[in-house]
Coordinates of C-alpha atoms in Angstrom, one line a residue:
X1 CA 74.7 -124.0 -88.4
X2 CA 71.0 -124.1 -89.1
X3 CA 68.6 -124.9 -86.3
X4 CA 65.6 -127.0 -87.3
X5 CA 62.5 -126.1 -85.2
X6 CA 59.9 -128.9 -85.0
X7 CA 56.6 -127.4 -83.7
X8 CA 54.5 -130.5 -83.2
X9 CA 54.6 -134.2 -83.1
X10 CA 53.1 -134.6 -86.6
X11 CA 55.9 -132.6 -88.0
X12 CA 58.5 -134.8 -86.3
X13 CA 56.9 -137.9 -87.7
X14 CA 57.0 -136.3 -91.2
X15 CA 60.6 -135.2 -90.6
X16 CA 61.7 -138.7 -89.7
X17 CA 59.7 -140.6 -92.3
X18 CA 57.3 -142.1 -89.7
X19 CA 53.5 -142.8 -90.2
X20 CA 51.2 -140.0 -89.1
X21 CA 50.7 -140.2 -85.3
X22 CA 47.5 -141.7 -84.0
X23 CA 47.1 -138.9 -81.5
X24 CA 48.3 -135.3 -82.3
X25 CA 49.6 -134.5 -78.8
X26 CA 51.2 -137.8 -77.7
X27 CA 53.1 -140.5 -79.6
X28 CA 55.2 -143.6 -78.7
X29 CA 57.7 -144.2 -81.5
X30 CA 59.5 -147.4 -82.3
X31 CA 63.0 -145.9 -82.6
X32 CA 64.1 -148.6 -85.1
X33 CA 61.6 -147.1 -87.6
X34 CA 63.2 -143.6 -87.4
X35 CA 64.8 -142.7 -90.7
X36 CA 68.0 -140.7 -91.2
X37 CA 69.1 -139.7 -94.7
X38 CA 72.4 -141.2 -95.8
X39 CA 74.0 -137.8 -96.1
X40 CA 72.8 -136.5 -92.7
X41 CA 75.7 -136.2 -90.4
X42 CA 74.9 -133.4 -88.0
X43 CA 71.5 -132.0 -87.2
X44 CA 70.6 -129.2 -84.7
X45 CA 67.0 -129.5 -83.6
X46 CA 64.6 -127.6 -81.3
X47 CA 61.3 -129.4 -80.5
X48 CA 58.3 -127.7 -79.0
X49 CA 57.4 -130.8 -77.0
X50 CA 58.8 -133.2 -74.4
X51 CA 60.8 -136.1 -75.6
X52 CA 61.6 -139.1 -73.4
X53 CA 63.8 -141.7 -75.1
X54 CA 64.9 -145.2 -74.2
X55 CA 67.5 -146.2 -76.9
X56 CA 70.2 -148.8 -77.5
X57 CA 73.1 -148.7 -80.0
X58 CA 72.1 -145.5 -81.8
X59 CA 75.5 -145.0 -83.4
X60 CA 75.4 -141.3 -82.7
X61 CA 76.5 -138.6 -80.3
X62 CA 74.0 -136.3 -78.7
X63 CA 75.0 -132.7 -77.7
X64 CA 72.6 -131.0 -75.3
X65 CA 73.0 -127.7 -73.5
X66 CA 76.5 -127.2 -75.2
X67 CA 77.8 -130.4 -73.7
X68 CA 78.1 -134.0 -74.9
X69 CA 75.3 -136.1 -73.6
X70 CA 76.8 -139.2 -72.1
X71 CA 74.9 -141.5 -74.4
X72 CA 77.3 -144.1 -75.7
X73 CA 76.2 -146.7 -73.2
X74 CA 73.3 -144.8 -71.6
X75 CA 69.7 -145.9 -72.0
X76 CA 67.3 -143.0 -71.3
X77 CA 67.4 -139.3 -72.2
X78 CA 65.0 -136.4 -71.4
X79 CA 64.5 -133.3 -73.6
X80 CA 62.2 -130.4 -72.6
X81 CA 60.4 -128.2 -75.1
X82 CA 62.4 -125.4 -76.6
X83 CA 65.8 -126.9 -75.8
X84 CA 68.4 -127.4 -78.5
X85 CA 70.0 -130.7 -79.2
X86 CA 72.6 -131.7 -81.8
X87 CA 72.7 -135.2 -83.2
X88 CA 75.9 -136.3 -84.8
X89 CA 75.7 -139.6 -86.7
X90 CA 78.6 -141.9 -86.8
X91 CA 79.1 -142.7 -90.5
X92 CA 81.1 -145.9 -89.6
X93 CA 78.5 -147.3 -87.2
X94 CA 76.6 -150.4 -88.3
X95 CA 73.9 -149.9 -85.6
X96 CA 70.5 -148.7 -86.7
X97 CA 69.3 -148.2 -83.2
X98 CA 66.4 -149.6 -81.2
X99 CA 64.1 -148.6 -78.4
X100 CA 61.3 -146.2 -77.7
X101 CA 60.7 -142.4 -78.1
X102 CA 57.8 -141.0 -76.1
X103 CA 56.7 -137.5 -77.3
X104 CA 54.4 -135.4 -75.2
X105 CA 53.1 -132.0 -76.3
X106 CA 52.7 -129.6 -73.3
X107 CA 49.0 -129.0 -74.4
X108 CA 48.3 -132.6 -73.6
X109 CA 49.1 -131.9 -69.9
X110 CA 47.1 -128.7 -69.4
X111 CA 44.4 -128.8 -66.7
X112 CA 46.4 -131.5 -64.9
X113 CA 48.7 -131.2 -61.9
X114 CA 51.5 -132.6 -64.1
X115 CA 51.4 -129.5 -66.3
X116 CA 53.1 -127.6 -63.5
X117 CA 54.9 -130.4 -61.6
X118 CA 56.8 -131.7 -64.6
X119 CA 59.2 -128.8 -64.2
X120 CA 60.2 -130.2 -60.8
X121 CA 61.9 -133.2 -62.5
X122 CA 65.4 -131.9 -62.9
X123 CA 66.5 -134.5 -65.4
X124 CA 64.8 -132.3 -68.1
X125 CA 67.4 -129.6 -67.2
X126 CA 70.3 -128.6 -69.4
X127 CA 72.6 -129.1 -66.5
X128 CA 72.1 -132.8 -66.5
X129 CA 74.2 -134.2 -69.4
X130 CA 74.2 -137.9 -68.4
X131 CA 71.9 -140.5 -69.8
X132 CA 70.0 -142.6 -67.3
X133 CA 71.5 -146.1 -66.9
X134 CA 69.1 -148.9 -66.1
X135 CA 69.4 -152.4 -64.8
X136 CA 67.5 -155.1 -66.7
X137 CA 64.7 -155.0 -64.0
X138 CA 64.4 -151.2 -64.2
X139 CA 64.3 -151.3 -68.0
X140 CA 61.5 -153.8 -67.9
X141 CA 59.5 -151.5 -65.6
X142 CA 60.0 -148.6 -67.9
X143 CA 59.1 -150.6 -71.1
X144 CA 55.9 -151.8 -69.4
X145 CA 54.8 -148.2 -68.7
X146 CA 55.6 -147.2 -72.3
X147 CA 53.5 -150.1 -73.5
X148 CA 50.6 -149.2 -71.2
X149 CA 50.6 -145.6 -72.7
X150 CA 50.6 -146.9 -76.2
X151 CA 47.8 -149.4 -75.4
X152 CA 45.7 -146.6 -73.9
X153 CA 45.8 -144.3 -76.9
X154 CA 45.4 -147.3 -79.4
X155 CA 42.0 -148.2 -78.0
X156 CA 38.9 -146.1 -78.5
X157 CA 39.6 -142.6 -77.0
X158 CA 37.0 -141.6 -74.3
X159 CA 36.8 -139.1 -71.4
X160 CA 39.1 -141.3 -69.3
X161 CA 41.9 -141.6 -71.8
X162 CA 43.8 -138.4 -71.0
X163 CA 43.7 -138.9 -67.3
X164 CA 44.9 -142.5 -67.5
X165 CA 47.8 -141.6 -69.8
X166 CA 48.9 -138.7 -67.6
X167 CA 48.8 -141.1 -64.6
X168 CA 51.1 -143.4 -66.5
X169 CA 53.4 -140.5 -67.5
X170 CA 53.6 -139.5 -63.8
X171 CA 54.4 -143.1 -62.8
X172 CA 57.2 -143.1 -65.5
X173 CA 58.7 -139.9 -64.2
X174 CA 58.6 -141.0 -60.6
X175 CA 60.5 -144.2 -61.4
X176 CA 63.0 -142.2 -63.5
X177 CA 63.5 -139.8 -60.6
X178 CA 64.2 -142.7 -58.3
X179 CA 66.7 -144.2 -60.7
X180 CA 68.5 -140.9 -61.3
X181 CA 68.8 -140.3 -57.6
X182 CA 70.4 -143.7 -57.3
X183 CA 72.7 -143.0 -60.2
X184 CA 73.9 -139.6 -58.9
X185 CA 74.6 -140.7 -55.4
X186 CA 78.2 -141.1 -56.4
X187 CA 78.3 -138.9 -59.5
X188 CA 79.0 -135.2 -59.8
X189 CA 76.4 -133.3 -61.8
X190 CA 77.9 -130.8 -64.3
X191 CA 77.7 -127.1 -63.4
X192 CA 75.0 -125.1 -65.1
X193 CA 75.8 -123.4 -68.4
X194 CA 74.3 -120.1 -69.4
X195 CA 71.3 -121.8 -71.2
X196 CA 70.2 -123.6 -68.1
X197 CA 70.7 -120.4 -66.0
X198 CA 68.4 -118.5 -68.4
X199 CA 65.7 -121.2 -68.0
X200 CA 66.1 -121.2 -64.2
X201 CA 65.9 -117.4 -64.0
X202 CA 62.7 -117.3 -66.1
X203 CA 61.0 -120.0 -64.1
X204 CA 61.9 -118.3 -60.8
X205 CA 60.9 -114.9 -62.1
X206 CA 57.4 -115.9 -63.1
X207 CA 56.9 -118.1 -60.0
X208 CA 57.9 -115.2 -57.7
X209 CA 54.6 -113.9 -56.2
X210 CA 56.4 -110.9 -54.7
X211 CA 57.9 -109.5 -57.9
X212 CA 56.8 -106.2 -59.4
X213 CA 53.9 -107.0 -61.8
X214 CA 53.7 -103.5 -63.2
X215 CA 56.2 -104.1 -66.1
X216 CA 56.9 -106.8 -68.6
X217 CA 60.2 -108.7 -68.1
X218 CA 62.8 -107.1 -70.3
X219 CA 65.7 -108.6 -72.3
X220 CA 68.0 -106.2 -70.4
X221 CA 66.8 -107.6 -67.0
X222 CA 67.6 -111.2 -68.1
X223 CA 71.0 -110.2 -69.4
X224 CA 71.9 -108.3 -66.3
X225 CA 71.1 -111.4 -64.2
X226 CA 73.3 -113.5 -66.5
X227 CA 76.1 -110.8 -66.1
X228 CA 76.4 -110.4 -69.9
X229 CA 75.3 -107.8 -72.4
X230 CA 71.8 -108.1 -73.9
X231 CA 73.3 -108.4 -77.4
X232 CA 75.7 -111.1 -76.4
X233 CA 72.9 -113.1 -74.6
X234 CA 70.5 -112.8 -77.6
X235 CA 73.2 -113.8 -80.0
X236 CA 74.2 -116.8 -77.9
X237 CA 70.6 -118.0 -77.5
X238 CA 70.0 -117.5 -81.2
X239 CA 73.0 -119.5 -82.1
X240 CA 72.2 -122.4 -79.9
X241 CA 68.4 -122.5 -79.9
X242 CA 67.3 -120.5 -82.9
X243 CA 65.5 -118.0 -80.8
X244 CA 66.7 -114.7 -79.2
X245 CA 66.1 -113.6 -75.6
X246 CA 62.8 -111.8 -76.3
X247 CA 61.4 -115.0 -77.9
X248 CA 62.4 -117.0 -74.9
X249 CA 60.6 -114.5 -72.7
X250 CA 57.5 -114.7 -74.8
X251 CA 57.5 -118.5 -74.8
X252 CA 57.7 -118.5 -71.0
X253 CA 54.9 -115.9 -70.8
X254 CA 52.7 -118.1 -72.9
X255 CA 53.5 -121.1 -70.9
X256 CA 52.5 -119.3 -67.6
X257 CA 49.4 -117.8 -69.3
X258 CA 48.3 -121.3 -70.3
X259 CA 48.9 -122.6 -66.8
X260 CA 46.8 -119.8 -65.3
X261 CA 44.0 -120.0 -67.9
X262 CA 43.6 -123.7 -67.4
X263 CA 44.0 -124.0 -63.6
X264 CA 42.7 -120.8 -62.0
X265 CA 39.5 -118.7 -62.1
X266 CA 41.4 -115.4 -62.6
X267 CA 40.0 -113.2 -65.2
X268 CA 41.8 -112.6 -68.5
X269 CA 42.6 -109.1 -67.3
X270 CA 44.0 -110.3 -64.0
X271 CA 46.2 -112.8 -65.7
X272 CA 47.5 -110.2 -68.1
X273 CA 48.3 -107.9 -65.2
X274 CA 50.1 -110.7 -63.2
X275 CA 52.3 -111.4 -66.2
X276 CA 53.3 -107.7 -66.5
X277 CA 51.0 -106.5 -69.3
X278 CA 49.7 -102.9 -68.9
X279 CA 47.0 -103.4 -71.5
X280 CA 44.8 -106.5 -72.0
X281 CA 44.9 -106.0 -75.8
X282 CA 48.7 -106.5 -75.9
X283 CA 48.4 -109.8 -73.9
X284 CA 45.6 -111.1 -76.1
X285 CA 47.5 -110.2 -79.3
X286 CA 50.7 -112.0 -78.2
X287 CA 48.7 -115.0 -77.0
X288 CA 46.9 -115.2 -80.4
X289 CA 50.1 -114.8 -82.3
X290 CA 51.8 -117.6 -80.4
X291 CA 48.9 -120.1 -80.2
X292 CA 46.4 -119.2 -83.0
X293 CA 43.8 -119.0 -80.2
X294 CA 42.4 -116.2 -78.1
X295 CA 42.9 -116.6 -74.3
X296 CA 39.1 -117.1 -74.0
X297 CA 39.0 -119.8 -76.6
X298 CA 41.9 -121.6 -75.0
X299 CA 40.2 -121.4 -71.5
X300 CA 36.9 -122.6 -73.0
X301 CA 38.5 -126.0 -73.7
X302 CA 38.8 -126.7 -70.0
X303 CA 35.3 -125.5 -68.9

């Protein structure tokens, strides 16, 4: 089945018949305004941004990380960039759905502590396939934070806007972390599937300061650590995410490069070497192909 890749928030708004977002890197959507064609029954989507949803009565099933997301009665869900989800509409449902959909592009977070810390919130992981259930009091707290975020980017944007919104996002995630810990005290979290294992391996690999930096991470190395053949792993990832193993490695390389460019004083050459590139030109070419910017131009935005 075809996988639809949505690269930015503006494209999502266009895809779902929503007005153009007021900010290109962050948007709070009224879910009742999201449009689904009458003939749309199943959609496989990969988005290149974070999606935090608070929904009610959506009349659909959400498949995430090859498992059914427990969403029939759930309230909140969390999707990380580059992860595949499949939405199956219930043709017999009379519910249009209501709630909020907060979309955050990773570039909005660069040059902030949250850019790195957001990965510590495990509810963005494929291995979590339960929606977050909220009490009425908890839901009111979350809704108030959503409204604060929307209010902040609705007013005139100034040099304080990004910091204030990120502070609200951090507050939102901390509350959700508390509520998930409460929810899972008596629940068993599903075992990791191969997609979550790949993501975990890539994160650990690039965070390991003792790894060999002389060579780029290879597809074969990832496959060996998954105990499968390289062809099988690439085909599996391609089927479920629309991208093969090499593309997943490149995406993680660019993510780590952006982190180092925006938060360290390392030279471009030092960053390239730490990521496994033998030649600076190869790193710069890949970065430009993936971001449409040179590493220097990207870093200049944070100086």
